[in-house]
Short mmCIF file of C-alpha atoms in Angstrom, two decimals:
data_model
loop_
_atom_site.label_atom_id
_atom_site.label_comp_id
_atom_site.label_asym_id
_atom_site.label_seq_id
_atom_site.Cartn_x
_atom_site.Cartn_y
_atom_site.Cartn_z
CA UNK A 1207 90.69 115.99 133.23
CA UNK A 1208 92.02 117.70 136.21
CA UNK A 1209 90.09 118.10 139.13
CA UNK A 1210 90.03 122.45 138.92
CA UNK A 1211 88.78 122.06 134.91
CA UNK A 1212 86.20 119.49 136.31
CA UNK A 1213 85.46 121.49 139.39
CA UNK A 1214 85.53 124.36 137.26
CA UNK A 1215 83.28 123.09 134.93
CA UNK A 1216 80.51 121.93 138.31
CA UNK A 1217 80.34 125.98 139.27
CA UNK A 1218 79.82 126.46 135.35
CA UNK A 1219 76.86 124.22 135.93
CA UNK A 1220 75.03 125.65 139.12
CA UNK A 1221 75.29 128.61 136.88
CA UNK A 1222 73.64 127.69 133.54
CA UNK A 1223 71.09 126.02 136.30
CA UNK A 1224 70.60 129.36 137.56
CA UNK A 1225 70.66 130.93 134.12
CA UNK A 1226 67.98 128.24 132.61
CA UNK A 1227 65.76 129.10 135.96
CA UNK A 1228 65.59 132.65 135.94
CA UNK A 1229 62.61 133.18 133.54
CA UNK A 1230 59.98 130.98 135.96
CA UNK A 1231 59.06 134.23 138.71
CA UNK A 1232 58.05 136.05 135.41
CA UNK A 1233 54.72 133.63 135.78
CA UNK A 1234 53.85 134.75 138.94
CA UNK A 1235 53.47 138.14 137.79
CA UNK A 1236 49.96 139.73 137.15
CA UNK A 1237 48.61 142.37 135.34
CA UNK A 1238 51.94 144.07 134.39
CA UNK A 1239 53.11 144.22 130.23
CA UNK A 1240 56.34 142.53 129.10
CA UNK A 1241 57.85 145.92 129.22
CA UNK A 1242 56.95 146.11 132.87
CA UNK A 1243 58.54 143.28 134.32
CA UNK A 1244 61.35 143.32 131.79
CA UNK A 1245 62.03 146.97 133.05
CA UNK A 1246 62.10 145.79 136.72
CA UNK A 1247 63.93 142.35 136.11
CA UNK A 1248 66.95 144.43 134.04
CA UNK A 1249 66.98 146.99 137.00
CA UNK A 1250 67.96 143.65 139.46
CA UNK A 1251 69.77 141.67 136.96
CA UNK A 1252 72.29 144.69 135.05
CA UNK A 1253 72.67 146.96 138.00
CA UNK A 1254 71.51 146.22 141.99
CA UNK A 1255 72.33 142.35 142.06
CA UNK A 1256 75.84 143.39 140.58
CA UNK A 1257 76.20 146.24 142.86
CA UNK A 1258 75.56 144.47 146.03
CA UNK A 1259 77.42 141.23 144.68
CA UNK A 1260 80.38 143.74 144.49
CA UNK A 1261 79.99 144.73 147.37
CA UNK A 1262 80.45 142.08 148.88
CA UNK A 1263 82.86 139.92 147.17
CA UNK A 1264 85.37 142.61 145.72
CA UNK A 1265 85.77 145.59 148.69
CA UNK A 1266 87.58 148.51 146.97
CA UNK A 1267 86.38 147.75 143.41
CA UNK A 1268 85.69 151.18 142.37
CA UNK A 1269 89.01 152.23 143.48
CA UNK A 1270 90.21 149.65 141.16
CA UNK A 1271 88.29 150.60 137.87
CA UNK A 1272 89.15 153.80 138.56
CA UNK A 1273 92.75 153.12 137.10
CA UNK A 1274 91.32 151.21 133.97
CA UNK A 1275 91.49 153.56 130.84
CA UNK A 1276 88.45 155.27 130.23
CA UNK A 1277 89.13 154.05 126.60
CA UNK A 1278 88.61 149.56 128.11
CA UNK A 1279 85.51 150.49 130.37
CA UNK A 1280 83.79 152.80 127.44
CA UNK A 1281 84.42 149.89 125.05
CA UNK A 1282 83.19 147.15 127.59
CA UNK A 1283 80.22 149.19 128.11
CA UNK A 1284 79.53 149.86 124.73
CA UNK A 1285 79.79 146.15 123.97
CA UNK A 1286 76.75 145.70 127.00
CA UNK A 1287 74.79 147.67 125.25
CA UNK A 1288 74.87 145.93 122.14
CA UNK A 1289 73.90 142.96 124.22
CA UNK A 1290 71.31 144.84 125.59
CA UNK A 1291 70.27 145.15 122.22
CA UNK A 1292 70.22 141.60 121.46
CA UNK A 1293 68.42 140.88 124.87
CA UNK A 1294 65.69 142.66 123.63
CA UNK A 1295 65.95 140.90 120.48
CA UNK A 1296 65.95 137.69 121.48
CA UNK A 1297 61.86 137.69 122.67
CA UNK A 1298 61.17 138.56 119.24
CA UNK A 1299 63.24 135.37 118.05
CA UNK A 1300 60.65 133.22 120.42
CA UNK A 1301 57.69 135.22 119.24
CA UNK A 1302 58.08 133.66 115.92
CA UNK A 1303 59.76 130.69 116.82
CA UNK A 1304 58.25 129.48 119.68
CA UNK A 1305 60.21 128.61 123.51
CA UNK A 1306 61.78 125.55 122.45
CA UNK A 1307 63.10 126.54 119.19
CA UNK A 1308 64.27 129.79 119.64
CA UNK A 1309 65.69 129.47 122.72
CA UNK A 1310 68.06 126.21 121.45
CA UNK A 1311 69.10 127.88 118.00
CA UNK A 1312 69.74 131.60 119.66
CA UNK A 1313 71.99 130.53 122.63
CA UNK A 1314 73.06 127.81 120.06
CA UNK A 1315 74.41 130.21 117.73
CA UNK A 1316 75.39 132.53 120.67
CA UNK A 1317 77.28 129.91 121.93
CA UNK A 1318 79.37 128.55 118.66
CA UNK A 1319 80.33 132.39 118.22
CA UNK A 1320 80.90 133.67 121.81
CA UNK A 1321 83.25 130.71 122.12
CA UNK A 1322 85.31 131.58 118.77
CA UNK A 1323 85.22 135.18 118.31
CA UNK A 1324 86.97 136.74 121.62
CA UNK A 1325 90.14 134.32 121.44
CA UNK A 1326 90.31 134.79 117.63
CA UNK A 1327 90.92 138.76 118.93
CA UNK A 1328 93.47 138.23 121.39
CA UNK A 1329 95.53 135.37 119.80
CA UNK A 1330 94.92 132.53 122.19
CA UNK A 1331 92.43 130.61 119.41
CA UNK A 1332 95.28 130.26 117.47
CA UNK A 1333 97.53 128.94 119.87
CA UNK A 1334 95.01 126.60 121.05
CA UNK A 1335 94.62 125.45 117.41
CA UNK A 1336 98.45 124.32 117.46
CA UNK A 1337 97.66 122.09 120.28
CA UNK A 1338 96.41 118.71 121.21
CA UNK A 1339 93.31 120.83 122.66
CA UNK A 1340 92.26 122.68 119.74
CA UNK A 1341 91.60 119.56 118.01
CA UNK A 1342 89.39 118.84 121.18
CA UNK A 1343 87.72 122.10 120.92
CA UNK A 1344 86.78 122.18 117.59
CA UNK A 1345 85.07 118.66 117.74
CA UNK A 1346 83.24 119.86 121.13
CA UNK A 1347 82.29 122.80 119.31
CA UNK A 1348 80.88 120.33 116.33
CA UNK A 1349 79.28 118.32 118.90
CA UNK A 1350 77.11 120.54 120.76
CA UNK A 1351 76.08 121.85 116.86
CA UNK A 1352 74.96 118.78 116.95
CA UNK A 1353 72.99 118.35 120.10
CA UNK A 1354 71.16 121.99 119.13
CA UNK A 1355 70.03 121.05 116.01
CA UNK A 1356 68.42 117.80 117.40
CA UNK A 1357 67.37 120.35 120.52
CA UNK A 1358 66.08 122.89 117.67
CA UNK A 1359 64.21 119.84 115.56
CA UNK A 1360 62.51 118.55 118.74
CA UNK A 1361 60.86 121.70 119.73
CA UNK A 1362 59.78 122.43 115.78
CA UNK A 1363 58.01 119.37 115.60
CA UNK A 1364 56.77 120.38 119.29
CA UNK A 1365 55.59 123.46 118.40
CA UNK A 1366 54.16 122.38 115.25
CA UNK A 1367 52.35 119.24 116.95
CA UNK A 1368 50.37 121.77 119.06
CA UNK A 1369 47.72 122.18 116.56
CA UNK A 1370 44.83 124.74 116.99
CA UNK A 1371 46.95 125.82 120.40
CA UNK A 1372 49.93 126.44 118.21
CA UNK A 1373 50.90 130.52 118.10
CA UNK A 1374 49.50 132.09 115.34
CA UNK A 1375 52.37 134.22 115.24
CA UNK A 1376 55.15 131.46 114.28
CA UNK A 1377 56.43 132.64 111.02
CA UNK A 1378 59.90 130.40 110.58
CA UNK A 1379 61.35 133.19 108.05
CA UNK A 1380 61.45 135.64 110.34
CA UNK A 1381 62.43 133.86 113.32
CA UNK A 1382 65.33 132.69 111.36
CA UNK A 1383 66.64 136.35 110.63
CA UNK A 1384 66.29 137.30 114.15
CA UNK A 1385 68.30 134.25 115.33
CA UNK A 1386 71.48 134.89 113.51
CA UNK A 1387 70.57 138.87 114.51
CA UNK A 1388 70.95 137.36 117.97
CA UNK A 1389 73.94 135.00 117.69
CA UNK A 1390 75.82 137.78 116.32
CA UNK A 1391 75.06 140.20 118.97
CA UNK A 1392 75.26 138.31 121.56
CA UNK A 1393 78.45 137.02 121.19
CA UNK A 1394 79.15 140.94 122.33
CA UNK A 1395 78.46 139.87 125.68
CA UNK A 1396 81.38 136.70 125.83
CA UNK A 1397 83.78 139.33 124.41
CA UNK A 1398 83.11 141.85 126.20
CA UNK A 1399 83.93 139.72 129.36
CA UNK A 1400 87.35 138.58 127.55
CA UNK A 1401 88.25 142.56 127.02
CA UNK A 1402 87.97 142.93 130.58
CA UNK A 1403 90.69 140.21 131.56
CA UNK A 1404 93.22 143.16 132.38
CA UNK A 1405 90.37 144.40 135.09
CA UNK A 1406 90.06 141.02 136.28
CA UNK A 1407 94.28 140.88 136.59
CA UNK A 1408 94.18 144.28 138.47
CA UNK A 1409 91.50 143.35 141.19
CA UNK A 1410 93.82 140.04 141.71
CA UNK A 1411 96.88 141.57 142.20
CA UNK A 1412 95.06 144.27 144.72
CA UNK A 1413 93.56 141.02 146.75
CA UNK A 1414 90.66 140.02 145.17
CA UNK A 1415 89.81 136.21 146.00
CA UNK A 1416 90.62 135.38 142.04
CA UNK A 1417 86.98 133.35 142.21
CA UNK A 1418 85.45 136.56 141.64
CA UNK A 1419 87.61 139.00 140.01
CA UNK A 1420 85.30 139.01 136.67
CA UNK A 1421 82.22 140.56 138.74
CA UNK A 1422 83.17 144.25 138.36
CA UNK A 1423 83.52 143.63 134.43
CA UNK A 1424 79.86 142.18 135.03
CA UNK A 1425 79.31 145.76 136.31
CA UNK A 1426 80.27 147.79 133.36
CA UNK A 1427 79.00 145.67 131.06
CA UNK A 1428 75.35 145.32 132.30
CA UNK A 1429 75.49 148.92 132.54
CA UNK A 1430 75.38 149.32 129.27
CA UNK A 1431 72.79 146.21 128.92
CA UNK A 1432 70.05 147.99 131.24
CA UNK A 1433 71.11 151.80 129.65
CA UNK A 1434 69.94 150.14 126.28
CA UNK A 1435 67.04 148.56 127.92
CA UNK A 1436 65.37 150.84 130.00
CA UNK A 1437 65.23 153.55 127.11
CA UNK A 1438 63.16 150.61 125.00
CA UNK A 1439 61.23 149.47 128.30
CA UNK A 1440 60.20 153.17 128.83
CA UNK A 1441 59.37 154.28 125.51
CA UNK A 1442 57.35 150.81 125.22
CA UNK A 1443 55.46 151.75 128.72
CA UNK A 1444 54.66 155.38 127.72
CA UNK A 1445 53.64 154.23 124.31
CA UNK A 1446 50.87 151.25 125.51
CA UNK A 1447 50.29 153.68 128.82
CA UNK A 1448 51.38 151.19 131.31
CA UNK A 1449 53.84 153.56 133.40
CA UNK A 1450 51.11 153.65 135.81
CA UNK A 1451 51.30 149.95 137.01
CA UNK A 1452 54.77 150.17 138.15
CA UNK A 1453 53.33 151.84 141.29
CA UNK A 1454 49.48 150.56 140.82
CA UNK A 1455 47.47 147.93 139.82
CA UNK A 1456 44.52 146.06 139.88
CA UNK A 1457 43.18 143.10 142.46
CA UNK A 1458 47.00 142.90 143.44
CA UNK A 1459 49.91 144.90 145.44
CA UNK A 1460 52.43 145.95 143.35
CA UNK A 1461 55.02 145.10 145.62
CA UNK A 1462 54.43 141.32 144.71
CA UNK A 1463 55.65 142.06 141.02
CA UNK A 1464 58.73 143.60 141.89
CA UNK A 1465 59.63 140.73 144.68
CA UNK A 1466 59.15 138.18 141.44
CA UNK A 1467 61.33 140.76 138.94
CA UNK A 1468 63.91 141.17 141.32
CA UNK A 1469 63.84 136.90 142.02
CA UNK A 1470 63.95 136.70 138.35
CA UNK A 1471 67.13 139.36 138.40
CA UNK A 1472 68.97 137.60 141.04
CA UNK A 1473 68.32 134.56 139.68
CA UNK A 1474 69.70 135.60 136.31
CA UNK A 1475 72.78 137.01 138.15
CA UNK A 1476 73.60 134.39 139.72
CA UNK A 1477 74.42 132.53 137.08
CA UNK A 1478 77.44 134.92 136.08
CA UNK A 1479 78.34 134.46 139.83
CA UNK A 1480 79.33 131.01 139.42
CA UNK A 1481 80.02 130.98 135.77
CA UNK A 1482 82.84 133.87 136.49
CA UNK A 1483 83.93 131.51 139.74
CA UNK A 1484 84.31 128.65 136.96
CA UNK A 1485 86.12 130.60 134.53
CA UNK A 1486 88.62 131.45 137.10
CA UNK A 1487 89.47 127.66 137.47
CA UNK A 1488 89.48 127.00 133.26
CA UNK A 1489 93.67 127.69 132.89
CA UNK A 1490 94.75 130.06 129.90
CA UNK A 1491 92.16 128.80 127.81
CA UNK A 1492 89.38 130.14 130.26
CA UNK A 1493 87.07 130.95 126.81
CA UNK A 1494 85.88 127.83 126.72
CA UNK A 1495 83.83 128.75 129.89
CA UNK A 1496 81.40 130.42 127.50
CA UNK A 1497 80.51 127.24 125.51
CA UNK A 1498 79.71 125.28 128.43
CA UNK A 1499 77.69 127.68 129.77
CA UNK A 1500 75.67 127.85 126.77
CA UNK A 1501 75.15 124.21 126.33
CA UNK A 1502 74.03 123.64 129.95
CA UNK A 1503 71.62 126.54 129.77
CA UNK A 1504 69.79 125.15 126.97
CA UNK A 1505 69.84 121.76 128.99
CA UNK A 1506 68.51 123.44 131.98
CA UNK A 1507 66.30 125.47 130.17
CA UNK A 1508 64.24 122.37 128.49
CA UNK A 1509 64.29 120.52 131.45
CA UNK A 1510 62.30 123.41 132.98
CA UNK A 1511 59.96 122.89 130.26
CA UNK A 1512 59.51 119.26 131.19
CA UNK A 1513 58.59 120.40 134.29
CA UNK A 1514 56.37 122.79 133.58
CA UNK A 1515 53.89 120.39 130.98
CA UNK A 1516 55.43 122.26 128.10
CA UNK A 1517 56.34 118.37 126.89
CA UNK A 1518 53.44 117.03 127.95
CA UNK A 1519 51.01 116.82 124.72
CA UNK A 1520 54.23 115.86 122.98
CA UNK A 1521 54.26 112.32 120.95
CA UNK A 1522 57.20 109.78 121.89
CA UNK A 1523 59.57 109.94 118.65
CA UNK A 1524 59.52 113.89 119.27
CA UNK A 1525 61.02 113.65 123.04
CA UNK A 1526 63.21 110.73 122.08
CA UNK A 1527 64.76 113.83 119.47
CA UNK A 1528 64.99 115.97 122.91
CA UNK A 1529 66.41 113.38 124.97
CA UNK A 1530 69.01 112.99 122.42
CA UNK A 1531 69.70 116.57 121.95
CA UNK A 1532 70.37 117.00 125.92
CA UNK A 1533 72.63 114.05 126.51
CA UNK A 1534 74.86 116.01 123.28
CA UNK A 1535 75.01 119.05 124.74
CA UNK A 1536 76.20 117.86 128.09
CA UNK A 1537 78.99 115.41 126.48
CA UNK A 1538 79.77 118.52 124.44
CA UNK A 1539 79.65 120.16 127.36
CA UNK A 1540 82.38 118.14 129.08
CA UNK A 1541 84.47 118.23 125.92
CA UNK A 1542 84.72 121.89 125.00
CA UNK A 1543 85.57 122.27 129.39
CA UNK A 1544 88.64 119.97 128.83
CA UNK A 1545 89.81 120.85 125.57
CA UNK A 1546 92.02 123.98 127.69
CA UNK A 1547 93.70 121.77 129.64
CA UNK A 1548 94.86 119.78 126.62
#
């Protein structure tokens, strides 16, 4: 392993840390619905976090997506919204699920298929394939498979060890559908980072440090994401009549809810900060970015819920699965991140 595909792969990682974190402000709010501090979280995360990261890192980006055909940004857009789509999607899949096993099999199957899919489009998959590395991929790819399903297993018997506390609502059926709903559609948002690799050439060759040249395709893309998301947010606010808390509520100040939204954005951001930094350093085969990401976010995510107690009622054979299923993922991890330099 070189040291840029292993340094690579370390800014890959403060990401999916970043990515697995983002959800823990959400407890701090009060008295606001899901769509309320989804609403405000999406606002930071798809659109002012991007815009200021822009900003800042890439000076004259607008001039520079302003010679992209309408034709790549409309498509890129269109692809965010379908991931805005999923996004909302994916709360139902842990509604019937439950935390542990929907989050594993969604960004599991997210994973798998965000990896495969956008290289399969543009040709490199194949010539990957016909090399030493594809080999390498493909048994990375098995692997963290693998290290989900033992992920997956550990939180069913989780969730179904937690007895009269257990969510009523768990109905395994329906979870199921939604998961493969959200594997599918989310591997829109992996592809629609690959369709913007011309943008990403452009803002290089007009001086762009190349460690963040994908953030402006971050910024069409989430554009779409939050277009998609407000419109359900709203309608869900006017519908339950909570548009009123987003500028008053009770025994609190408001303003505390939208400092833990927009912690929750940034955090959430952040992750594509440093995952787009680690891409940069991933060679010709920069695709496999996406699996690692995915398998370290699951591994970040549990160990958050270690943290937190959700593991804490939990019998011995049942974290010995989750153990197991972590250690996988990050050896898949590791894997999948050298299979491009093969």
């Amino acid at each position: 392993m070189t040291f840029e595909l292993l340094f690579g792969i370390g800014l890959i990682a403060i990401g999916a840390f970043s990515s697995g974190s983002f959800s823990i402000p959400f407890g701090k709010t009060r008295n606001w619905a899901w769509e309320n501090y989804w609403l405000i979280y999406s606002l930071f995360a798809y659109v002012i976090v991007p815009v200021v990261a822009c900003y800042v890192f890439c000076p004259g980006f607008l001039n520079v997506l302003s010679g992209v055909p309408a034709q790549t940004l409309g498509w890129i857009f269109l692809l965010g919204i379908i991931y805005g789509i999923c996004n909302l999607t994916f709360g139902l899949s842990l509604r019937y699920l439950g935390l542990s096993l929907g989050f594993s099999l969604s960004l599991g199957l997210m994973m798998i298929l965000g990896t495969i899919i956008p290289p399969a489009i543009d040709g490199r998959l194949n010539i990957l394939l016909q090399q030493s590395g594809g080999t390498m991929l493909i048994a990375g790819l098995l692997i963290a498979a693998v290290g989900i399903v033992l992920s997956g297993y550990a939180g069913y018997r989780k969730d179904k060890g937690a007895g009269p506390e257990a969510n009523p609502e768990l109905n395994f059926g329906k979870g199921l559908v939604l998961v493969f709903f959200v594997g599918i559609t989310g591997a829109s948002q992996a592809l629609g980072i690959e369709q913007g690799t011309g943008i990403s050439s452009a803002l290089v060759a007009s001086g762009i440090d190349p460690l963040f040249q994908t953030l402006p395709v971050f910024f069409v893309l989430f554009g779409g994401s939050f277009w998609a998301t407000a419109i359900w947010c709203l309608f869900l606010s006017k519908k339950n009549n909570n548009l009123k808390v987003f500028v008053k509520t009770k025994d609190i100040a408001v303003s505390s809810n939208y400092l833990y939204c927009g912690l929750a954005g940034f955090l959430w951001f952040v992750n594509f900060i440093f995952y787009g930094m680690g891409k940069s350093r991933m060679g010709e085969f920069s695709f496999t970015a996406w699996g690692i990401l995915m398998s370290l976010t699951i591994v970040f995510a549990t160990l958050w819920g270690l943290y937190r107690g959700e593991w804490k009622a939990t019998d011995t054979k049942t974290k010995a699965w989750m153990y197991a299923g972590l250690v996988v993922l990050v050896a898949a991890s590791f894997i999948i991140g050298m299979s491009g330099g093969e």
